[in-house]
Amino acid sequence: MRVAMIGAGYVGLVSGACFADFGHMVTCVDKDAGKIARLKDGGMPIYEPGLDLLVAQNVRAGRLDFTTDAASAVRQADAVFIAVGTPSRRGDGHADLSYVYAAAEEIAQVMDGFTVIVTKSTVPVGTGDEIEAIVRRVRPAAQFAVVSNPEFLREGAAIEDFKRPDRVVVGTEDERARAVMTELYRPLYLNETPIVFTDRRTSELIKYAANGFLALKITFINEMADLCEAVGADVQQVARGIGLDKRIGNKFLHAGPGFGGSCFPKDTLALARTARDAASPVTLIETTIAVNDARKTAMALRIVDALGGEPAGKTVGVLGLTFKPNTDDMRDAPSLAIIPALQALGAHVQAFDPEGATEARQLLRDVALKDDPYGAAEGADVLVIITEWDQFRALDLDRIKLLMNRPALVDLRNIYKPADMRARGFDYSSVGRA
Ligand code: NAD
């Protein structure tokens, strides 16, 4: 099959490379000429483990290429995927669909022969109908079908998630489109991956329902963490004790500084908006959003407490800036709320992140970015772990202690044990543990 992937970001590039690896001929299209030039040169515009190798192999095999010219790629394609961004619209929280609709227009102008247009972007219910109307308006006689195929990959484990997903969801009632989608995902059929065929609107909602539920699950355990602190219980034991129940499951039960990232914040907002517009509010999700927002402030105050309540003039060392490990993605990362809150109270912040520095430079002001964790600890009055990169799990704590102005560690990811840390002489606090 010939595939055109419109948008070569975290989702488009991974999906494109994986489809190529399945044996399809894929062209990734992006408007960002710098991104395409970099890919053509063998470079990577994002950090995602294993992606550089996968891209290089498939480019070498002649199955994957990159262009800024949508026309040539779309004209030849059996399936054109839309994998452009759908950020929150300013003001009302609705998904901003302008990139999606612009892509739909561009596709309509140049597509040739029966074409399956697939939305991989996360889009609210009814967006497929709108894309269909746009294409119909631009090309009244065109032969096409619009399919919803939401993506569930996680940054940091994106290739594995794409190639071995728990399920694939395909929303279409068009038989020809169904045949094309079946062929595209054939390698997964061989692995017995469940493929959920459904109607388009249901498929669109499945993606938001999944992210809404996961965001709610994280927020639930975060509230349990607060309760554990108040009553003298241990949230990690609570998570284990409930997670072993198969009805609950042990994933997404890690207490921390609140969810962030490129999906949950904007998708929960858009879900709440869609539900309000449909006069069927999802109050659980609205509450989840509010509780999660409040948590970021609460985390900053926890750091202030570790500074004896007097942050002005003190130095805070931060380990981890990205919204999770193994990505360079900083979108809506908890660090972006916590660090400015500390700075507003007069603290100086110095930080280290293994992959996030380039992005962080654009998004954070007056943060001294260091080359390693020890640089972030040097002279600090408190060291805060915001993102649980593996390399923070085995720090030379004696060295850290010597480097710091005062040995205080706020571990917002619970990667160290309270008793160990106290035995080493740290003033240690974590989340949901005595
Ligand atoms: P991204 O910002 O990394 O990438 C989007 C890309 O699309 C950018 O490179 C941009 O230049 C390009 N683009 C925009 N309009 C274009 C056009 N008309 N033609 C060509 N290129 C165009 O975004 P992302 O993180 O890959 O997310 C894409 C979609 O996938 C979003 O809807 C998101 O919600 C969804 N999603 C993301 C993830 C994730 O982990 N990042 C997971 C599942 C779903």
Coordinates of C-alpha atoms and ligand atoms in Angstrom, one line a residue:
M1 CA 0.0 0.0 0.0
R2 CA 1.1 3.6 -0.6
V3 CA 0.7 5.9 2.5
A4 CA 1.0 9.6 2.8
M5 CA 1.4 10.8 6.4
I6 CA 0.5 14.5 6.8
G7 CA 2.4 15.8 9.8
A8 CA 5.8 14.3 10.8
G9 CA 5.6 15.0 14.5
Y10 CA 5.7 12.5 17.4
V11 CA 2.7 10.5 16.0
G12 CA 3.2 11.0 12.3
L13 CA 6.9 10.2 12.2
V14 CA 6.5 7.1 14.4
S15 CA 3.4 5.9 12.6
G16 CA 5.0 6.5 9.2
A17 CA 8.2 4.7 10.1
C18 CA 6.3 1.7 11.6
F19 CA 4.0 1.4 8.5
A20 CA 7.1 1.5 6.3
D21 CA 8.6 -1.3 8.5
F22 CA 5.4 -3.3 8.0
G23 CA 6.3 -3.2 4.3
H24 CA 4.2 -0.2 3.0
M25 CA 5.6 2.6 0.9
V26 CA 5.3 5.7 3.1
T27 CA 5.9 9.4 2.5
C28 CA 5.9 11.7 5.5
V29 CA 4.8 15.2 4.7
D30 CA 5.4 18.2 6.9
K31 CA 5.1 21.9 6.4
D32 CA 8.1 22.5 8.6
A33 CA 10.8 22.7 6.0
G34 CA 13.5 22.5 8.7
K35 CA 12.1 19.3 10.1
I36 CA 12.0 17.7 6.6
A37 CA 15.5 18.9 5.7
R38 CA 16.8 17.3 9.0
L39 CA 15.0 14.0 8.3
K40 CA 16.4 14.0 4.7
D41 CA 19.9 14.5 6.1
G42 CA 19.5 11.5 8.4
G43 CA 18.8 13.6 11.5
M44 CA 15.9 13.3 14.0
P45 CA 13.7 16.3 14.9
I46 CA 12.5 14.6 18.1
Y47 CA 13.9 12.2 20.7
E48 CA 12.1 8.9 20.8
P49 CA 14.1 5.7 21.7
G50 CA 14.9 3.5 18.6
L51 CA 13.2 5.9 16.1
D52 CA 16.5 7.0 14.5
L53 CA 17.4 3.4 13.6
L54 CA 13.9 2.5 12.4
V55 CA 13.8 5.5 10.2
A56 CA 17.3 4.9 8.8
Q57 CA 16.6 1.2 8.0
N58 CA 13.3 2.0 6.2
V59 CA 14.8 5.0 4.3
R60 CA 17.7 2.7 3.2
A61 CA 15.2 0.0 2.1
G62 CA 13.4 2.6 -0.1
R63 CA 10.1 2.4 1.8
L64 CA 10.2 5.7 3.6
D65 CA 10.8 9.2 2.5
F66 CA 10.1 12.8 3.4
T67 CA 8.8 15.9 1.7
T68 CA 7.2 19.3 2.2
D69 CA 5.2 18.7 -1.0
A70 CA 1.8 17.2 -0.1
A71 CA 0.7 17.0 -3.7
S72 CA 3.0 14.4 -5.0
A73 CA 2.7 12.2 -1.9
V74 CA -1.1 12.4 -1.7
R75 CA -1.7 11.9 -5.4
Q76 CA -0.2 8.4 -5.3
A77 CA -1.5 7.3 -1.9
D78 CA -4.1 4.7 -1.2
A79 CA -4.4 6.1 2.3
V80 CA -3.7 9.6 3.5
F81 CA -3.2 10.0 7.3
I82 CA -3.8 13.2 9.0
A83 CA -1.4 13.3 12.0
V84 CA -1.2 17.1 12.6
G85 CA -1.5 18.7 16.0
T86 CA -4.9 19.4 17.7
P87 CA -3.8 21.7 20.6
S88 CA -6.3 23.4 23.0
R89 CA -8.0 26.4 21.5
R90 CA -7.3 29.5 23.6
G91 CA -10.1 30.5 25.9
D92 CA -12.6 27.7 25.6
G93 CA -10.5 24.4 25.9
H94 CA -12.0 23.0 22.6
A95 CA -9.6 21.2 20.3
D96 CA -8.2 23.6 17.7
L97 CA -9.0 21.8 14.5
S98 CA -7.6 24.4 12.1
Y99 CA -4.6 22.2 11.2
V100 CA -6.8 19.2 10.6
Y101 CA -9.2 21.2 8.4
A102 CA -6.3 22.8 6.5
A103 CA -4.8 19.4 5.9
A104 CA -8.2 18.1 4.7
E105 CA -8.5 21.0 2.1
E106 CA -4.9 20.3 0.9
I107 CA -5.7 16.6 0.5
A108 CA -8.9 17.3 -1.3
Q109 CA -7.2 19.6 -3.8
V110 CA -4.7 17.0 -5.0
M111 CA -6.0 13.5 -4.3
D112 CA -6.4 11.2 -7.3
G113 CA -8.6 8.1 -7.5
F114 CA -10.4 6.4 -4.6
T115 CA -8.5 7.7 -1.5
V116 CA -9.0 6.8 2.2
I117 CA -8.5 9.8 4.4
V118 CA -7.6 8.7 7.9
T119 CA -7.6 10.9 11.0
K120 CA -4.8 9.8 13.4
S121 CA -4.9 13.1 15.1
T122 CA -7.1 13.1 18.3
V123 CA -10.2 14.9 17.1
P124 CA -13.6 15.5 18.8
V125 CA -16.7 13.6 17.8
G126 CA -18.1 14.8 14.5
T127 CA -14.7 15.9 13.1
G128 CA -14.8 13.1 10.5
D129 CA -18.2 14.4 9.3
E130 CA -16.7 17.9 8.9
I131 CA -13.7 16.6 7.0
E132 CA -16.0 14.7 4.7
A133 CA -18.0 18.0 4.1
I134 CA -14.8 19.9 3.3
V135 CA -13.5 17.3 0.8
R136 CA -17.0 17.2 -0.8
R137 CA -17.1 21.0 -1.1
V138 CA -13.6 21.2 -2.6
R139 CA -14.0 18.2 -4.9
P140 CA -17.7 17.3 -5.4
A141 CA -17.0 14.3 -7.6
A142 CA -14.1 12.8 -5.7
Q143 CA -14.1 9.1 -4.6
F144 CA -13.1 8.9 -1.0
A145 CA -13.9 7.7 2.5
V146 CA -13.0 9.4 5.8
V147 CA -11.9 7.0 8.5
S148 CA -11.1 7.5 12.2
N149 CA -8.1 5.6 13.4
P150 CA -7.0 7.2 16.8
E151 CA -3.5 6.6 18.0
F152 CA -2.8 5.3 21.5
L153 CA 1.0 5.2 21.5
R154 CA 2.9 6.6 24.5
E155 CA 5.9 8.8 23.9
G156 CA 9.0 7.0 25.1
A157 CA 7.7 3.6 24.1
A158 CA 6.1 4.7 20.9
I159 CA 7.5 2.1 18.5
E160 CA 6.7 -0.8 20.8
D161 CA 3.2 0.6 21.3
F162 CA 2.6 1.1 17.6
K163 CA 3.8 -2.4 16.6
R164 CA 2.3 -4.3 19.6
P165 CA -0.7 -2.3 20.6
D166 CA -3.4 -3.6 23.0
R167 CA -5.9 -2.9 20.2
V168 CA -6.4 -0.9 17.0
V169 CA -9.6 1.2 16.6
V170 CA -10.9 1.8 13.2
G171 CA -14.1 3.9 12.7
T172 CA -15.7 3.5 9.3
E173 CA -18.8 2.0 7.7
D174 CA -17.3 2.1 4.2
E175 CA -16.4 -1.4 3.0
R176 CA -13.6 -0.3 0.6
A177 CA -12.0 1.8 3.4
R178 CA -12.3 -1.2 5.7
A179 CA -10.4 -3.3 3.2
V180 CA -7.6 -0.7 2.9
M181 CA -7.3 -0.4 6.7
T182 CA -7.3 -4.2 7.1
E183 CA -4.5 -4.4 4.6
L184 CA -2.5 -1.6 6.3
Y185 CA -2.7 -3.3 9.7
R186 CA -2.3 -6.9 8.3
P187 CA 1.0 -7.5 10.2
L188 CA -0.9 -6.9 13.5
Y189 CA -3.6 -9.4 12.5
L190 CA -0.9 -12.0 12.4
N191 CA 0.0 -11.1 16.0
E192 CA -3.7 -11.4 16.9
T193 CA -4.0 -7.8 17.9
P194 CA -7.7 -7.0 18.4
I195 CA -8.9 -4.6 15.7
V196 CA -12.1 -2.8 16.8
F197 CA -14.1 -1.8 13.8
T198 CA -16.8 0.6 14.7
D199 CA -18.6 3.7 13.3
R200 CA -16.6 6.9 13.0
R201 CA -18.2 8.9 15.8
T202 CA -17.8 6.0 18.3
S203 CA -14.1 5.7 17.2
E204 CA -13.5 9.4 17.8
L205 CA -15.0 9.2 21.3
I206 CA -13.1 6.0 22.2
K207 CA -9.8 8.0 22.1
Y208 CA -11.1 10.7 24.4
A209 CA -12.8 8.2 26.7
A210 CA -9.5 6.3 27.0
N211 CA -7.5 9.4 27.8
G212 CA -10.1 10.7 30.1
F213 CA -10.2 7.5 32.1
L214 CA -6.4 7.3 32.4
A215 CA -6.2 10.9 33.5
L216 CA -8.9 10.2 36.1
K217 CA -7.0 7.1 37.3
I218 CA -3.8 9.1 37.8
T219 CA -5.7 11.8 39.6
F220 CA -7.4 9.2 41.8
I221 CA -4.1 7.8 43.1
N222 CA -2.8 11.4 43.6
E223 CA -5.7 12.1 45.8
M224 CA -5.1 8.8 47.7
A225 CA -1.5 10.0 48.1
D226 CA -2.6 13.1 49.9
L227 CA -5.0 11.1 52.0
C228 CA -2.1 8.7 52.8
E229 CA 0.0 11.6 54.1
A230 CA -2.9 12.8 56.2
V231 CA -3.6 9.5 57.9
G232 CA -0.2 7.9 57.9
A233 CA -0.5 5.3 55.2
D234 CA 1.7 4.4 52.2
V235 CA 0.4 5.2 48.7
Q236 CA 2.7 2.7 47.0
Q237 CA 1.3 -0.1 49.1
V238 CA -2.2 1.1 48.5
A239 CA -1.5 1.2 44.7
R240 CA -0.1 -2.4 44.9
G241 CA -3.0 -3.5 47.1
I242 CA -5.6 -2.3 44.7
G243 CA -3.7 -2.8 41.4
L244 CA -3.4 -6.5 41.9
D245 CA -7.2 -6.6 41.6
K246 CA -7.7 -7.4 37.9
R247 CA -10.7 -5.1 37.7
I248 CA -8.5 -2.2 38.6
G249 CA -5.1 -3.1 37.1
N250 CA -1.7 -1.9 38.3
K251 CA -1.0 0.7 35.5
F252 CA -1.4 4.4 35.9
L253 CA -1.4 4.1 39.7
H254 CA 1.9 6.0 40.3
A255 CA 1.4 9.0 42.5
G256 CA 3.3 12.1 41.4
P257 CA 3.1 15.8 40.6
G258 CA 0.0 15.5 38.4
F259 CA -0.4 14.6 34.8
G260 CA 1.0 16.7 32.0
G261 CA 2.2 16.1 28.5
S262 CA 1.0 16.5 25.0
C263 CA -2.3 14.7 25.4
F264 CA -4.0 14.3 28.8
P265 CA -4.3 18.1 29.6
K266 CA -5.7 19.1 26.2
D267 CA -7.8 15.9 25.7
T268 CA -9.5 16.1 29.0
L269 CA -10.4 19.8 28.3
A270 CA -11.7 18.9 24.9
L271 CA -13.7 16.0 26.2
A272 CA -15.3 18.3 28.9
R273 CA -16.0 20.9 26.2
T274 CA -17.6 18.3 23.8
A275 CA -19.8 17.0 26.6
R276 CA -20.9 20.5 27.7
D277 CA -21.8 21.3 24.1
A278 CA -23.8 18.1 23.9
A279 CA -25.6 19.1 27.1
S280 CA -24.2 15.9 28.8
P281 CA -21.5 17.2 31.1
V282 CA -18.8 14.8 32.3
T283 CA -18.3 16.1 35.8
L284 CA -15.8 13.4 36.7
I285 CA -13.5 14.7 34.0
E286 CA -14.1 18.4 34.9
T287 CA -13.2 17.5 38.5
T288 CA -10.2 15.6 37.3
I289 CA -8.9 18.7 35.4
A290 CA -9.5 21.0 38.5
V291 CA -7.8 18.6 40.9
N292 CA -4.8 18.1 38.6
D293 CA -4.4 21.8 38.1
A294 CA -4.5 22.4 41.9
R295 CA -1.9 19.7 42.4
K296 CA 0.8 21.6 40.5
T297 CA 0.5 24.5 42.9
A298 CA 0.5 22.1 45.8
M299 CA 3.7 20.6 44.6
A300 CA 5.4 24.0 44.4
L301 CA 4.3 24.7 48.0
R302 CA 5.7 21.4 49.1
I303 CA 9.1 22.5 47.8
V304 CA 8.6 25.8 49.6
D305 CA 8.1 23.9 52.8
A306 CA 11.3 22.0 52.2
L307 CA 13.0 25.4 52.1
G308 CA 11.7 26.2 55.5
G309 CA 8.9 28.3 54.1
E310 CA 11.4 30.9 52.8
P311 CA 12.1 30.4 49.1
A312 CA 13.4 34.0 48.4
G313 CA 17.0 33.9 47.5
K314 CA 17.3 30.1 47.8
T315 CA 18.5 27.8 45.1
V316 CA 16.3 25.0 43.9
G317 CA 18.0 22.2 41.9
V318 CA 15.6 20.4 39.5
L319 CA 16.1 16.9 38.0
G320 CA 13.9 16.3 35.0
L321 CA 11.9 18.8 33.0
T322 CA 10.1 16.8 30.4
F323 CA 6.6 15.6 31.1
K324 CA 7.9 12.0 31.4
P325 CA 11.2 10.1 30.8
N326 CA 12.5 9.0 27.4
T327 CA 11.1 12.0 25.5
D328 CA 12.2 15.5 24.8
D329 CA 8.5 16.7 24.9
M330 CA 7.9 19.5 27.3
R331 CA 4.2 20.2 26.3
D332 CA 2.3 20.9 29.6
A333 CA 5.0 19.3 31.6
P334 CA 4.5 19.7 35.4
S335 CA 7.9 21.5 35.5
L336 CA 6.4 24.4 33.5
A337 CA 3.9 25.1 36.3
I338 CA 6.2 24.3 39.3
I339 CA 9.3 26.2 38.3
P340 CA 7.7 29.5 37.5
A341 CA 5.7 29.3 40.8
L342 CA 9.0 28.9 42.7
Q343 CA 10.6 31.7 40.7
A344 CA 7.7 34.0 41.5
L345 CA 8.5 33.5 45.2
G346 CA 12.1 34.6 44.6
A347 CA 13.8 31.2 44.3
H348 CA 16.7 30.6 41.8
V349 CA 16.3 27.5 39.7
Q350 CA 19.0 25.4 38.2
A351 CA 18.0 22.2 36.3
F352 CA 19.2 19.2 34.4
D353 CA 17.2 17.1 31.9
P354 CA 18.8 14.4 29.7
E355 CA 16.9 15.3 26.5
G356 CA 14.7 18.3 27.3
A357 CA 17.2 21.2 27.4
T358 CA 16.6 22.5 23.9
E359 CA 12.8 22.7 24.4
A360 CA 13.2 24.0 28.0
R361 CA 15.3 26.9 26.8
Q362 CA 12.2 28.1 24.8
L363 CA 9.7 27.5 27.5
L364 CA 11.4 28.4 30.8
R365 CA 12.9 31.8 31.7
D366 CA 16.0 32.3 33.9
V367 CA 16.6 28.6 34.6
A368 CA 20.3 27.7 34.6
L369 CA 20.5 24.5 32.6
K370 CA 23.2 22.2 33.7
D371 CA 25.1 19.3 32.0
D372 CA 24.4 16.6 34.6
P373 CA 22.5 16.0 37.8
Y374 CA 25.5 17.0 39.9
G375 CA 25.5 20.4 38.3
A376 CA 21.8 20.8 39.3
A377 CA 22.6 19.8 42.9
E378 CA 25.7 22.1 43.3
G379 CA 25.0 24.8 45.9
A380 CA 21.3 23.9 46.0
D381 CA 19.2 24.3 49.1
V382 CA 16.8 21.7 47.9
L383 CA 16.9 19.1 45.1
V384 CA 13.6 18.2 43.4
I385 CA 13.0 15.2 41.2
I386 CA 10.2 16.1 38.8
T387 CA 10.7 13.5 36.1
E388 CA 11.8 9.9 36.8
W389 CA 14.6 9.4 34.2
D390 CA 16.4 6.1 34.8
Q391 CA 19.7 7.9 35.4
F392 CA 18.2 9.6 38.5
R393 CA 17.5 6.2 40.1
A394 CA 21.2 5.6 40.8
L395 CA 22.7 8.9 41.7
D396 CA 25.9 9.1 43.8
L397 CA 24.0 10.4 46.8
D398 CA 27.1 11.0 48.9
R399 CA 28.4 13.3 46.1
I400 CA 25.1 15.0 45.9
K401 CA 25.1 15.6 49.7
L402 CA 28.5 17.2 49.6
L403 CA 27.6 19.4 46.6
M404 CA 24.4 20.8 48.1
N405 CA 24.2 23.7 50.4
R406 CA 21.7 21.7 52.5
P407 CA 20.9 18.0 51.9
A408 CA 17.2 18.2 51.2
L409 CA 15.5 16.1 48.5
V410 CA 11.9 16.4 47.4
D411 CA 11.2 13.3 45.4
L412 CA 7.9 13.9 43.4
R413 CA 8.2 10.4 41.7
N414 CA 9.0 8.3 44.8
I415 CA 12.1 6.8 43.3
Y416 CA 14.0 6.6 46.6
K417 CA 13.1 5.0 49.9
P418 CA 12.4 7.3 52.8
A419 CA 14.3 5.2 55.3
D420 CA 17.4 5.0 53.1
M421 CA 17.4 8.6 52.5
R422 CA 17.0 9.5 56.1
A423 CA 19.8 7.1 57.0
R424 CA 22.0 9.0 54.5
G425 CA 21.3 12.2 56.3
F426 CA 18.9 13.7 53.8
D427 CA 15.9 15.8 54.7
Y428 CA 13.7 13.8 52.4
S429 CA 10.1 14.1 51.3
S430 CA 8.1 12.2 48.7
V431 CA 4.5 11.7 47.7
G432 CA 2.0 9.8 49.7
R433 CA 4.5 8.1 52.1
A434 CA 5.2 8.8 55.7
Ligands
NAD1 P1 3.3 17.4 16.7 O1 3.1 18.8 17.0 O2 4.5 16.7 17.2 O3 3.3 17.1 15.1 C1 2.4 17.7 14.2 C2 3.1 18.0 13.0 O4 2.2 18.4 11.9 C3 4.1 19.2 13.1 O5 5.4 18.8 12.6 C4 3.5 20.2 12.1 O6 4.5 21.0 11.4 C5 2.8 19.3 11.1 N1 1.7 20.0 10.4 C6 0.7 20.8 10.8 N2 -0.1 21.1 9.8 C7 0.4 20.5 8.6 C8 0.0 20.4 7.3 N3 -1.1 21.0 6.9 N4 0.7 19.7 6.4 C9 1.8 19.1 6.9 N5 2.3 19.1 8.1 C10 1.5 19.8 9.0 O7 2.0 16.6 17.2 P2 1.9 15.1 17.8 O8 2.3 15.0 19.2 O9 2.5 14.2 16.8 O10 0.3 14.9 17.8 C11 -0.4 14.8 16.6 C12 -1.8 14.3 16.9 O11 -1.8 13.0 17.5 C13 -2.6 15.2 17.9 O12 -3.9 15.2 17.6 C14 -2.3 14.4 19.2 O13 -3.4 14.6 20.2 C15 -2.4 13.0 18.7 N6 -1.7 12.0 19.6 C16 -0.5 12.4 20.1 C17 0.2 11.4 20.9 C18 1.5 11.8 21.5 O14 2.0 11.0 22.4 N7 2.2 12.8 21.1 C19 -0.4 10.2 21.2 C20 -1.6 9.9 20.6 C21 -2.3 10.8 19.8

